[in-house]
Tab-separated table of C-alpha atoms and ligand atoms in Angstrom:
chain	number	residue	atom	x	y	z
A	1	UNK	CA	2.539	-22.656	12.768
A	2	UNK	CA	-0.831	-23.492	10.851
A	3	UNK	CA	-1.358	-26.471	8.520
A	4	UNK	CA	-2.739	-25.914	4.965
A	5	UNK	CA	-6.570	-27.226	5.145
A	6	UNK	CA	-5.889	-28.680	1.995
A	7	UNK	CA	-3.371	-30.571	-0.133
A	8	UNK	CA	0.223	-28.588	-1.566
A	9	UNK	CA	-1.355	-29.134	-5.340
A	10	UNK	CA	-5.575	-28.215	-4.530
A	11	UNK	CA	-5.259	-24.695	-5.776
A	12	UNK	CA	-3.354	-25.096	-8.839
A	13	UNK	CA	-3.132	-24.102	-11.864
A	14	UNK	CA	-4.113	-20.753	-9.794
A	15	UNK	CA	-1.372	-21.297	-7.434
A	16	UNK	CA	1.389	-23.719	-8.222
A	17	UNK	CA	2.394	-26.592	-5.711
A	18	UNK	CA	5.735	-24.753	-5.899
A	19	UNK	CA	4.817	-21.844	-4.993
A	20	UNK	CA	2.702	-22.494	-1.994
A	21	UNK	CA	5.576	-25.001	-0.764
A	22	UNK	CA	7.835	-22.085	-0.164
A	23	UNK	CA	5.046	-19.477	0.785
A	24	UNK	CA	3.926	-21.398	3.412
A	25	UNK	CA	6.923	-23.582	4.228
A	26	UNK	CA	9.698	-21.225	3.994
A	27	UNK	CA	8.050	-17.632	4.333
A	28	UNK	CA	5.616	-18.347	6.258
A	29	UNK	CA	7.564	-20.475	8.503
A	30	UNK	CA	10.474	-17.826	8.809
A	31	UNK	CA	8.219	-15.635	10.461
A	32	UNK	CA	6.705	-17.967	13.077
A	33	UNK	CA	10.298	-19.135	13.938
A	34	UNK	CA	11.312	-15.065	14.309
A	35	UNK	CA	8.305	-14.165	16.120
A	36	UNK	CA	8.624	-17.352	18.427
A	37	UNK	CA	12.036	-16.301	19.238
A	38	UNK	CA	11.863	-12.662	19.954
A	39	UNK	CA	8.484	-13.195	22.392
A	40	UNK	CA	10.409	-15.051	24.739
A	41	UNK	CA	10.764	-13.097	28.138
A	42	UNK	CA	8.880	-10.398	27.042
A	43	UNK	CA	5.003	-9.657	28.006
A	44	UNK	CA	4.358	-10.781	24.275
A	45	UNK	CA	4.719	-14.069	25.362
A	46	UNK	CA	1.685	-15.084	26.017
A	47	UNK	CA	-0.284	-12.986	24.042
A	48	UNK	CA	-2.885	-13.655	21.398
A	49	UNK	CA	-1.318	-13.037	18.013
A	50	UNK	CA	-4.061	-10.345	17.671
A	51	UNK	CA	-3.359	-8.599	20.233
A	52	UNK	CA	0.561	-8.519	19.996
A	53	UNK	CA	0.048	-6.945	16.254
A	54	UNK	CA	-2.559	-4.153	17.669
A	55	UNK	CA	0.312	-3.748	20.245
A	56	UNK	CA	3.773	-4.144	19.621
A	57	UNK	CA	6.127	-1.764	17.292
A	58	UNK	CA	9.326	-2.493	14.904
A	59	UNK	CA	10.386	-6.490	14.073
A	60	UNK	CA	7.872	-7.894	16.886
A	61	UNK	CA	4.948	-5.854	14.581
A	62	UNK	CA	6.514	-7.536	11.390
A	63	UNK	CA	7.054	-11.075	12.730
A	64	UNK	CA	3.779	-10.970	14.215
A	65	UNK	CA	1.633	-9.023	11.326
A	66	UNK	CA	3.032	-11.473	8.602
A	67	UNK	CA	1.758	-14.712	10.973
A	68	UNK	CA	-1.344	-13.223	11.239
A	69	UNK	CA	-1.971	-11.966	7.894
A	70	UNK	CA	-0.673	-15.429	6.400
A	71	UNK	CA	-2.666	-17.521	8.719
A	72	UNK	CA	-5.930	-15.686	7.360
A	73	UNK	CA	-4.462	-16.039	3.650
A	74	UNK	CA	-4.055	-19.561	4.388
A	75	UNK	CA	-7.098	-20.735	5.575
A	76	UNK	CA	-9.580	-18.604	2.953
A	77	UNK	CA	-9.038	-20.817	-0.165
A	78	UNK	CA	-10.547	-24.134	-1.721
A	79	UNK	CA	-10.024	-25.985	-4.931
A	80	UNK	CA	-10.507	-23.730	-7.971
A	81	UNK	CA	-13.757	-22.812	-9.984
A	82	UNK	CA	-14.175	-20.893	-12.676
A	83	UNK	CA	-17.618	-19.320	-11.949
A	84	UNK	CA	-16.415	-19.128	-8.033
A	85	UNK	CA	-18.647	-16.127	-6.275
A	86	UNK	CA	-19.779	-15.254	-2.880
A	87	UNK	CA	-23.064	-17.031	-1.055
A	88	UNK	CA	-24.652	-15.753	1.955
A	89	UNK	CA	-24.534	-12.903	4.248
A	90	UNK	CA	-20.986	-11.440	2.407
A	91	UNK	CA	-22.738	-11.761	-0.996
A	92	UNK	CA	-26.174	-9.639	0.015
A	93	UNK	CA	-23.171	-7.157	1.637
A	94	UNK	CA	-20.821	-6.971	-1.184
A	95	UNK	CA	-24.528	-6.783	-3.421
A	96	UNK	CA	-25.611	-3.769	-1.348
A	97	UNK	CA	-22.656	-2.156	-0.702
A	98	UNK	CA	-21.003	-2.492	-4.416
A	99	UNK	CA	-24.002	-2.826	-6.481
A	100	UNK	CA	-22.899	-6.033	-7.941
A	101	UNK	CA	-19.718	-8.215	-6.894
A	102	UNK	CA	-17.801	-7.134	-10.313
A	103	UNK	CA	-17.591	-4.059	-9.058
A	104	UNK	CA	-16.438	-4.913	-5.806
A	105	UNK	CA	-14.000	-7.436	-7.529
A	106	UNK	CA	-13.144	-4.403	-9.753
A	107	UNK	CA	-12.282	-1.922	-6.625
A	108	UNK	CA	-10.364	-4.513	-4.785
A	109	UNK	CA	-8.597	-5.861	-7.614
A	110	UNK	CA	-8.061	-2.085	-8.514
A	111	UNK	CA	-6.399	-1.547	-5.049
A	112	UNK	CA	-4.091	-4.658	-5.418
A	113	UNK	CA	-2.348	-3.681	-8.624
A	114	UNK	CA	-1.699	-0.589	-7.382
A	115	UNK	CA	-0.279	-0.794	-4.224
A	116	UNK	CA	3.719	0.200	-4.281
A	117	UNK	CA	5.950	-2.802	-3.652
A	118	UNK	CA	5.083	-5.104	-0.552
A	119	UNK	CA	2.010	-5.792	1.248
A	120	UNK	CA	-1.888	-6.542	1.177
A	121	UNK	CA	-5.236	-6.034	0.006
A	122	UNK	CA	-8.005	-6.414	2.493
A	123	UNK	CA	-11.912	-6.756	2.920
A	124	UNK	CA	-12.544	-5.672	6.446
A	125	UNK	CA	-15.770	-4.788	8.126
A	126	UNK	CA	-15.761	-1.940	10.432
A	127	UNK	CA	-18.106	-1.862	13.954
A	128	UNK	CA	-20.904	-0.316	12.108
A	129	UNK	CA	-21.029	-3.409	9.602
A	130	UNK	CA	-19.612	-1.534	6.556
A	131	UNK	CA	-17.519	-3.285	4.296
A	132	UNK	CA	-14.378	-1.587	4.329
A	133	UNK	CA	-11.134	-2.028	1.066
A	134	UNK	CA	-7.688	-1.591	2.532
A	135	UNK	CA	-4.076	-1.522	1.422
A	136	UNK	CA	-1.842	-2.100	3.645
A	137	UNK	CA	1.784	-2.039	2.848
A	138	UNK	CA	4.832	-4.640	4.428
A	139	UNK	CA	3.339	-6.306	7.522
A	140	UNK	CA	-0.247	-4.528	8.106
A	141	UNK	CA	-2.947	-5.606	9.105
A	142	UNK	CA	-6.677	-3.912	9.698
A	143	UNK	CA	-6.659	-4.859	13.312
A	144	UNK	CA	-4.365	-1.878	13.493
A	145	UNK	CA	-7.600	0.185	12.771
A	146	UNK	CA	-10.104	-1.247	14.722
A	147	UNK	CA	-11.780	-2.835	11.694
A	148	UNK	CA	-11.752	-6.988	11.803
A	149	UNK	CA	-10.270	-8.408	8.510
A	150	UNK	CA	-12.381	-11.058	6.178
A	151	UNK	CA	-10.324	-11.558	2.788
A	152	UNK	CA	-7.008	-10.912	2.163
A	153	UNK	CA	-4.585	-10.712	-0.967
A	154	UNK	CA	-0.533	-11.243	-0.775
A	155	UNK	CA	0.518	-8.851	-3.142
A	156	UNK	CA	4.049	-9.783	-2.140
A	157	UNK	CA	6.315	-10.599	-5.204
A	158	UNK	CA	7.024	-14.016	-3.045
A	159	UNK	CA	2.725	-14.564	-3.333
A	160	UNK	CA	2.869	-14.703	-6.524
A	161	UNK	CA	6.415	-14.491	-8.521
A	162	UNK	CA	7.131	-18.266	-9.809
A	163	UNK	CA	3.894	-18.761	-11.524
A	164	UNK	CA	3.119	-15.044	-12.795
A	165	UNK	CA	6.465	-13.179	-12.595
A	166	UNK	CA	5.654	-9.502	-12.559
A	167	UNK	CA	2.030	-9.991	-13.767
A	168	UNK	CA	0.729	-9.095	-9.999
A	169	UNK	CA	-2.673	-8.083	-11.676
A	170	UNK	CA	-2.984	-11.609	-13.472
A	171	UNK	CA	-2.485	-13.784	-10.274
A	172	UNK	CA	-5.241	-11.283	-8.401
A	173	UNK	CA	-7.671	-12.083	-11.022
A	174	UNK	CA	-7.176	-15.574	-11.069
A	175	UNK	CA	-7.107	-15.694	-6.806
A	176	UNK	CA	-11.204	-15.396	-7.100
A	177	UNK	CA	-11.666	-19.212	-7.984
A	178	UNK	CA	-10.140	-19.664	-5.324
A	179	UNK	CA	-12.188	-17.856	-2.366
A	180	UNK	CA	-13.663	-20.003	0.155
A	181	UNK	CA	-16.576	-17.728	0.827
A	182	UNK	CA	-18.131	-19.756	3.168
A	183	UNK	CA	-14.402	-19.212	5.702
A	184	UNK	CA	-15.400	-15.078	4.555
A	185	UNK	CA	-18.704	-16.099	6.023
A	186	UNK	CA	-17.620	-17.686	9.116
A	187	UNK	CA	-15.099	-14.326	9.904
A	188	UNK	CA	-18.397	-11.961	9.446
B	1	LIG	FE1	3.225	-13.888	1.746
């Protein structure tokens, strides 16, 4: 089970004390405990978490999926600013690749709203070193497809529900104040 990096209340008003108590504490938590108890005796056991997502099928895959795509969520957010946007080697990608980073942030945003019920929106880079958008529905995660994952967006109701209700596209336009980009950086 990961620790936040920061305090319960550093990423409000974009995401509420509340809210990240019982996404991390509860939901988060539930699915460490029921991947922790389903490994044991089995040749998951001691297996990276990466690994046992690329590998494993039915609850194992959605135990082990939602650690892993949580602990990534987790750890790629700082306190919020309002003119937040990429630096370094992700911004002269996102620059090339996009044309500007509104248009990225327009794609990805794009692919957030639209994706039916649970799951995730994902900048990935594939082994050639093109930026890659995903949705990924329930548990996934771009491991699956050989691509290694860089920024992620829980477009589960639970991400998002007690500060924004049903206004999924309002909380993803508010979660770019909140990008670490230097932690995007660091997963290049
Ligand atoms: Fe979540």
């Amino acid at each position: 089970m990961i620790q936040l990096p920061y305090e319960a209340n550093a990423l409000e008003p974009v995401i509420s004390k509340e809210t990240l108590g019982f996404h991390h504490g509860k939901h988060l938590q539930g699915y460490v405990n029921n991947l922790n108890a389903a490994i044991v005796g089995t040749e998951f056991e001691n297996m990276p978490l990466e690994d046992i997502v690329k590998k494993a099928e039915g609850g194992m895959l959605n135990n082990a999926g939602q650690t892993l795509n949580h602990n990534l969520y987790f750890t790629q957010f700082c306190a919020p600013e309002a003119d937040n946007k990429p630096v370094g080697a992700i911004a002269e990608l996102i620059e090339k690749q996009f044309g500007s980073f509104d248009a990225f942030k327009e794609e990805f945003a794009k692919k957030g709203a639209t994706l039916f019920g649970s799951g995730w929106v994902w900048l990935s880079i594939d082994t050639e070193g093109k930026l890659v958008i995903t949705q990924e529905t329930n548990a996934g995660n771009p491991v699956q497809r050989g691509l290694k994952p860089l920024l992620t967006f829980d477009v589960w109701e639970h991400a998002y529900y007690l500060d924004y209700q049903n206004r999924r596209p309002d909380h993803i336009a508010a979660l770019w104040q909140i990008v670490d980009w230097n932690v995007v950086n660091q997963r290049l």
